[in-house]
CSV table of C-alpha atoms in Angstrom, one decimal:
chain,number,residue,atom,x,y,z
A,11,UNK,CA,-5.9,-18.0,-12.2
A,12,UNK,CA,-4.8,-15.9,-15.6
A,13,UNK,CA,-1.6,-17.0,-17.0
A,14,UNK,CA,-0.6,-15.5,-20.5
A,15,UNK,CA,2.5,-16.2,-22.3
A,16,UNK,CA,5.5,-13.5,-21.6
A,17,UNK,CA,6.6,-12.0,-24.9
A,18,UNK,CA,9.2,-9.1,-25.4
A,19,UNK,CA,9.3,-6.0,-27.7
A,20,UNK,CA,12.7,-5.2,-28.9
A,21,UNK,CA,10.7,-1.4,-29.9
A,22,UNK,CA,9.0,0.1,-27.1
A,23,UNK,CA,9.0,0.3,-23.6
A,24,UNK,CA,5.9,-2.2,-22.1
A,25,UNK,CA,4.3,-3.5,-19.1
A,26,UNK,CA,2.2,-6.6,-19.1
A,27,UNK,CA,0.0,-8.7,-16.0
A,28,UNK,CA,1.0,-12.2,-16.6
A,29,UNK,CA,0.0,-14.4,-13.7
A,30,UNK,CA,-3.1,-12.9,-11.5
A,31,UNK,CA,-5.0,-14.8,-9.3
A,32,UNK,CA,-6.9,-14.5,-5.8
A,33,UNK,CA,-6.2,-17.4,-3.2
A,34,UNK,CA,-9.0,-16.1,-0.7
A,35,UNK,CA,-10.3,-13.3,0.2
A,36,UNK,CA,-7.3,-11.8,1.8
A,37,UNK,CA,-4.9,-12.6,0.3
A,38,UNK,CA,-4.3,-11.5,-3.2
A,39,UNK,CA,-1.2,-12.4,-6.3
A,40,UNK,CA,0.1,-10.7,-9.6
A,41,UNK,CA,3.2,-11.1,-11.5
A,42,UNK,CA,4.0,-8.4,-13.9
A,43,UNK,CA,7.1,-7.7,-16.7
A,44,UNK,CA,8.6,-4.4,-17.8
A,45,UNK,CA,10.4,-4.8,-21.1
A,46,UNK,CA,12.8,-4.4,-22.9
A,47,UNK,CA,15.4,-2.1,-20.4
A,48,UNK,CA,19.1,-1.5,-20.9
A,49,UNK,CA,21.5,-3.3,-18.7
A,50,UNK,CA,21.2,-2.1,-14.9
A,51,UNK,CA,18.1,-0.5,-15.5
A,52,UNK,CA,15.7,-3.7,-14.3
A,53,UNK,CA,17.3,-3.4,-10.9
A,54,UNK,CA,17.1,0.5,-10.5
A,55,UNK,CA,13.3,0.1,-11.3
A,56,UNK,CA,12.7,-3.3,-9.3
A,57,UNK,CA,14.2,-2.0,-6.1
A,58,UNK,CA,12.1,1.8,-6.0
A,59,UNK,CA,9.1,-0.1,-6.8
A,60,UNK,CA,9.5,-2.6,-3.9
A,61,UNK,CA,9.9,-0.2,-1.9
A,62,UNK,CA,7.1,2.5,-2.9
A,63,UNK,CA,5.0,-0.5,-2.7
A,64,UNK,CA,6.1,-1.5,0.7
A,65,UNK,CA,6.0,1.8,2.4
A,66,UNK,CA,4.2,4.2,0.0
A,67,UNK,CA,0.8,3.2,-0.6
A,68,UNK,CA,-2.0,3.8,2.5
A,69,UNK,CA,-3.9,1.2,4.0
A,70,UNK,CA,-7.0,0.9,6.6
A,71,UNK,CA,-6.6,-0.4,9.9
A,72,UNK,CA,-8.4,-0.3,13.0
A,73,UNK,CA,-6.0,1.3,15.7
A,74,UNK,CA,-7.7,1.2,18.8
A,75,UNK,CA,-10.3,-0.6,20.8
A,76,UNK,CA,-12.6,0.9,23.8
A,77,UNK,CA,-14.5,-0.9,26.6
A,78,UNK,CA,-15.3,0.2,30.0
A,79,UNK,CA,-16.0,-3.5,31.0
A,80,UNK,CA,-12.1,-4.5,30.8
A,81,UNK,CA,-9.9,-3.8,33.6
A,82,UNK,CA,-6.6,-4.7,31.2
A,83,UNK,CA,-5.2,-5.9,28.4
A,84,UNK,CA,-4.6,-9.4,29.7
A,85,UNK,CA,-7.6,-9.6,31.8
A,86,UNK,CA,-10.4,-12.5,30.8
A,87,UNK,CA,-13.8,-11.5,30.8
A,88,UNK,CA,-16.5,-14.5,31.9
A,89,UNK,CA,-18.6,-15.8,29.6
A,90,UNK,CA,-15.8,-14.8,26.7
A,91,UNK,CA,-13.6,-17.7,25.4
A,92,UNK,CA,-10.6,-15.4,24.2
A,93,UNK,CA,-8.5,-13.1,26.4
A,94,UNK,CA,-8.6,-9.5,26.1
A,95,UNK,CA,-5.2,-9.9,24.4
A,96,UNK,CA,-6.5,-12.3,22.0
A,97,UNK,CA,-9.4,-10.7,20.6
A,98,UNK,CA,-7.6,-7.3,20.5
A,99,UNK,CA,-4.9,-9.4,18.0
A,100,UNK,CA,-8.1,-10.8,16.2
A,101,UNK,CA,-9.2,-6.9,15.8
A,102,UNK,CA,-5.9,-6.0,14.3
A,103,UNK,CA,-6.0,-8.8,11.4
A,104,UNK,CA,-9.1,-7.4,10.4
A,105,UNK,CA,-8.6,-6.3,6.4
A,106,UNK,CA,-10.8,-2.9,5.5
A,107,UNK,CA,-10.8,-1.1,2.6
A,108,UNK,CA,-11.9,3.0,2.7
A,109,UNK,CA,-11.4,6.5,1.0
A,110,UNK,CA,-10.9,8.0,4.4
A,111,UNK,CA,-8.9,10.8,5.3
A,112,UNK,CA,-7.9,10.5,8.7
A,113,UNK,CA,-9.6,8.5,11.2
A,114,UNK,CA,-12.9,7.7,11.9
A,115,UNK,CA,-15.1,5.7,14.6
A,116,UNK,CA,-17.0,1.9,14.3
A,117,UNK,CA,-18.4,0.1,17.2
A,118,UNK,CA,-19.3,-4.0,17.9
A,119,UNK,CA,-22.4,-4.8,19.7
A,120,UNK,CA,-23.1,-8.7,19.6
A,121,UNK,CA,-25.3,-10.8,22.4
A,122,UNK,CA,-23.8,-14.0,23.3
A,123,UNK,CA,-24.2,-17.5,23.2
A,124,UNK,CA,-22.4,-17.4,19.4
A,125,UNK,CA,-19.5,-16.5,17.5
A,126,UNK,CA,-18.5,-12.8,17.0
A,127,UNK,CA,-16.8,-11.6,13.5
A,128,UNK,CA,-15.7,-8.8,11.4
A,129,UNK,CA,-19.8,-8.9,10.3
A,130,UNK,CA,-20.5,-7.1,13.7
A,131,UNK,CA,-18.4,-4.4,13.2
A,132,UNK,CA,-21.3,-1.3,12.4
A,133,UNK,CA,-18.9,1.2,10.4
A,134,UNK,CA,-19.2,4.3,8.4
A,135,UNK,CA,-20.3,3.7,4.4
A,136,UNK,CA,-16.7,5.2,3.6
A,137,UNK,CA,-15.1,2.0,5.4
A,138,UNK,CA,-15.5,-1.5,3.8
A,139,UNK,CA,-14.6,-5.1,5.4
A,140,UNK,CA,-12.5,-7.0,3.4
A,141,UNK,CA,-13.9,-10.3,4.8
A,142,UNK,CA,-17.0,-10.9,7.0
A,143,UNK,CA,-15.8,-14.4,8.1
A,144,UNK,CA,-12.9,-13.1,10.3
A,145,UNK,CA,-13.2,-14.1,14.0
A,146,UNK,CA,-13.0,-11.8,16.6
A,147,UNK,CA,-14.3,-13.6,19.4
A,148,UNK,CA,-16.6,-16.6,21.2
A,149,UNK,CA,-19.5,-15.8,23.4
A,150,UNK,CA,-20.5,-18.7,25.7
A,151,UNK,CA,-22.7,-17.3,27.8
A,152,UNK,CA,-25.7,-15.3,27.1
A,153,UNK,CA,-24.0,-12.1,27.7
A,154,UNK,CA,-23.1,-8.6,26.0
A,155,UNK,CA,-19.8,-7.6,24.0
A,156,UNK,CA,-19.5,-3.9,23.6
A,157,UNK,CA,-16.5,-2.4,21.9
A,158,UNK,CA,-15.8,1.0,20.7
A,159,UNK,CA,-13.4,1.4,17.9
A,160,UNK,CA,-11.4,3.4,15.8
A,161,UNK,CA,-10.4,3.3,11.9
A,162,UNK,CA,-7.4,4.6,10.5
A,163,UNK,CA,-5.6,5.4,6.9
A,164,UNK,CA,-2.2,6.2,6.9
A,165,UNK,CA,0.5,4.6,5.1
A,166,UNK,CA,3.6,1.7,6.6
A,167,UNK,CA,3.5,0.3,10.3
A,168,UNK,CA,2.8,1.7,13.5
A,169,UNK,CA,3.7,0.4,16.6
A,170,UNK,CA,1.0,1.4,19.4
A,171,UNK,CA,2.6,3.0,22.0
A,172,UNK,CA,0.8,2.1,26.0
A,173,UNK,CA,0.1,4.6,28.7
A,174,UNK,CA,-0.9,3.2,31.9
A,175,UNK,CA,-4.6,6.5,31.5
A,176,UNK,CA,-5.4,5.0,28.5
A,177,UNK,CA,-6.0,1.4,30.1
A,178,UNK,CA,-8.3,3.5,32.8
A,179,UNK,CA,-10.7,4.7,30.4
A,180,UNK,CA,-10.6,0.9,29.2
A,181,UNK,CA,-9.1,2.8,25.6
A,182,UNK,CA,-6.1,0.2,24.5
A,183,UNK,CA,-4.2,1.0,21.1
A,184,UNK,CA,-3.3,-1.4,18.3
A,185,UNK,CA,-0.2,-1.8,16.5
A,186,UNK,CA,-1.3,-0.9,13.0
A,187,UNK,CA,-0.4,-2.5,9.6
A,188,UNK,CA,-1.6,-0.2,7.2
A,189,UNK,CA,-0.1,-1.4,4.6
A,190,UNK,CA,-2.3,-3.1,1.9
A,191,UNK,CA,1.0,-4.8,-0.2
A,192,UNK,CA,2.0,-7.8,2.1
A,193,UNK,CA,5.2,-9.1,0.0
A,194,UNK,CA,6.9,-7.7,-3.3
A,195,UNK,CA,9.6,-9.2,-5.1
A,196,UNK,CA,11.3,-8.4,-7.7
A,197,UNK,CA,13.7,-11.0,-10.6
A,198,UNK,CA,15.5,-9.6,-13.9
A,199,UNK,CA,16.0,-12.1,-17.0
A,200,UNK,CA,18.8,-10.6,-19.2
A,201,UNK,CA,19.0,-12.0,-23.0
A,202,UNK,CA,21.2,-10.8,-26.2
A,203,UNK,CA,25.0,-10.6,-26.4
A,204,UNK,CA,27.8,-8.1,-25.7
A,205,UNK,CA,26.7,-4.3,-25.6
A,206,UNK,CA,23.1,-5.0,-27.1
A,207,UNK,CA,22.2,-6.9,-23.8
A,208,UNK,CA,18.8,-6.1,-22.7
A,209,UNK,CA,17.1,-7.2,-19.2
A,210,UNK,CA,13.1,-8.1,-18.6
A,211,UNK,CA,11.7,-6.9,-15.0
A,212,UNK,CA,9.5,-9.2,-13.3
A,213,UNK,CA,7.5,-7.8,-10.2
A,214,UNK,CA,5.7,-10.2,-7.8
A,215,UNK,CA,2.8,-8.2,-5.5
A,216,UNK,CA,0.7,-9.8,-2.9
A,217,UNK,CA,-2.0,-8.3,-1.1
A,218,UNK,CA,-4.3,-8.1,1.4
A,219,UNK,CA,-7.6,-8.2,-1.0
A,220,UNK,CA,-8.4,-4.4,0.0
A,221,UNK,CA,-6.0,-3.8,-2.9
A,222,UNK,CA,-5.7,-5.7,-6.2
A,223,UNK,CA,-1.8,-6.5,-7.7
A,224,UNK,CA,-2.7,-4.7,-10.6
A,225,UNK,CA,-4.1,-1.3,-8.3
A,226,UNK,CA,-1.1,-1.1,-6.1
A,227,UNK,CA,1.2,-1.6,-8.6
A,228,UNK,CA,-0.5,1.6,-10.3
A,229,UNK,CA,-0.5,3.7,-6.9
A,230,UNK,CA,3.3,3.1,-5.8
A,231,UNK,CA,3.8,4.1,-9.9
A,232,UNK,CA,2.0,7.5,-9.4
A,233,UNK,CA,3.9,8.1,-5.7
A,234,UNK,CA,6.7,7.5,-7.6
A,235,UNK,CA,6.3,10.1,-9.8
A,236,UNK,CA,4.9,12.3,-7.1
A,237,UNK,CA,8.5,12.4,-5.5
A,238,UNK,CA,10.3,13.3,-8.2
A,239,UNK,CA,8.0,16.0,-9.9
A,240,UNK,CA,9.8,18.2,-7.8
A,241,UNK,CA,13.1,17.5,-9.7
A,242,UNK,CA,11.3,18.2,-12.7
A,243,UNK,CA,9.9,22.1,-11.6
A,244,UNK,CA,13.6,22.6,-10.3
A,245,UNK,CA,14.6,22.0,-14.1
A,246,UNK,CA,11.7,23.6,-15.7
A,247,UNK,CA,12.5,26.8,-13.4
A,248,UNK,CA,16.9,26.6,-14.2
A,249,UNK,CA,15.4,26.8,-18.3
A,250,UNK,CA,13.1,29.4,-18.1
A,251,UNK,CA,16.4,31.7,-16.2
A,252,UNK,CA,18.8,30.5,-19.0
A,253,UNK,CA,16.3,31.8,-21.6
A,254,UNK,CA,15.2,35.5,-20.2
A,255,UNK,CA,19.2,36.0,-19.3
A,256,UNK,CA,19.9,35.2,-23.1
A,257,UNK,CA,16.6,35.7,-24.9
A,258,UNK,CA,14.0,38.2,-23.0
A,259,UNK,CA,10.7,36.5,-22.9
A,260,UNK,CA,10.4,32.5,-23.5
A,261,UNK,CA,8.8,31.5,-26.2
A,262,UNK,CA,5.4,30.1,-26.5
A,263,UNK,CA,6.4,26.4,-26.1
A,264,UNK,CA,5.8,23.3,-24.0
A,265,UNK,CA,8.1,22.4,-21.0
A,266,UNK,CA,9.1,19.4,-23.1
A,267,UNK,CA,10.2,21.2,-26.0
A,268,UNK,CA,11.9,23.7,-23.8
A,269,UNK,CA,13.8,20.8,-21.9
A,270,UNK,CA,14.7,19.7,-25.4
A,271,UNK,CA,16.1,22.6,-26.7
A,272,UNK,CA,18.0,23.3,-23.0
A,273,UNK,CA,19.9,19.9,-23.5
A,274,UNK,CA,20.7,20.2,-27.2
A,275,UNK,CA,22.1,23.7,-26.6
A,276,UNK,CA,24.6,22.1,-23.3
A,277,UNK,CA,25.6,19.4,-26.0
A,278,UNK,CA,26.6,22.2,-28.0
């Protein structure tokens, strides 16, 4: 565990990581501050962030499971010590971590007697298990386990919707969690007095270890962004009218000194 003391600038805007630290595999913790913000401003920021992180940063799951051997989903197979049910829960706890785009396939081929886990799963080189340990299922007889499967990235939760063809083919969908950021919370510590009262944003992340605090906390930043740039073209294009109804041509400058010169020339 990293701990470092919290101090704040009075001068510039700055983030820091003060508590990190990685209670197993899958699971994942980071505490962060934003200082120093004007009053109201620690809550406008702490509540888009929880969100973004929440629903805006992609995840990989696996999203459905394919046997020929299973009748249905609550069927128990001899010789298996879980229920069809049960291991098809144990699939859907599995962590991966990937640079997919879309979806892609993976397949378990294990020989009983023994334990199965998220080891047996033969996937792709794009696709990485967060943890090897995690069961899947028990094999007590010397027989074979055979499942097809397939990997998804996409982004928030997706509950798998159950036709009564898919459980013919022996094809059964998963509800997928694909996102990485388990919990976020967010706390504001105000200090000073009267009108020169400033605030301190604290952001708490968990994850699910295919995501470090510190790497979610940049992604939902850059989404962030992402969704407003649009705002920012929409102002970039109202300056560059303004300028060839009064001026003709714009002149060579950057959209930042344009915006500038737009604002100072409203105040006026």
């Amino acid at each position: 565990m990293v701990r470092e003391k919290v101090t704040v600038s009075t001068r510039t805007l700055q983030w820091k990581c003060v508590e990190s630290r990685v209670d197993n595999k899958r699971l994942c913790y980071g505490r962060f501050i934003l200082s120093p913000l004007i009053k109201g401003q620690a809550d406008t920021i702490g509540i888009a962030m929880r969100r973004a992180l929440l629903g805006e940063i992609e995840g990989t799951c696996i999203t459905r499971a394919k046997s020929e051997k299973i009748p249905h989903e609550y069927s128990t197979i001899v010789g298996i010590q879980e229920s069809v049910h049960e291991i098809l829960m144990n699939l859907k706890e599995i962590g991966l971590r990937s640079n997919l785009y879309g979806t892609c396939g993976a397949f378990i081929c294990a020989r009983g007697p023994g334990y199965v886990t998220a080891q047996d799963i033969i996937s792709p080189p794009s696709v990485e298990i967060v943890d090897n340990t995690q069961h899947i299922a028990r094999l007590t007889e010397p027989i074979d386990l055979c499942i097809g499967l397939q990997i998804e990235r996409n982004r928030g939760y997706r509950y798998s919707i159950k036709r009564p063809n898919n459980f013919q083919d022996g094809s059964y969908p998963i509800d997928a969690v694909f996102m990485p950021v388990r919990n976020a919370n967010h706390s504001i510590h105000s200090y000073g007095n009267g009108n020169e009262r400033q605030e301190i944003l604290f952001l708490e992340i968990w994850t699910n270890g295919s995501l470090t605090p510190k790497e979610a906390l940049h992604e939902a930043s850059r989404n962030l962004i992402d969704l407003f740039i649009p705002f920012l073209h929409a102002e970039e294009e109202t300056l560059h009218l303004e300028y060839n109804r009064h001026k003709g041509t714009l002149p060579p400058l950057t959209f930042h000194d344009r915006l500038a010169k737009l604002r100072k020339n409203k105040k006026e």
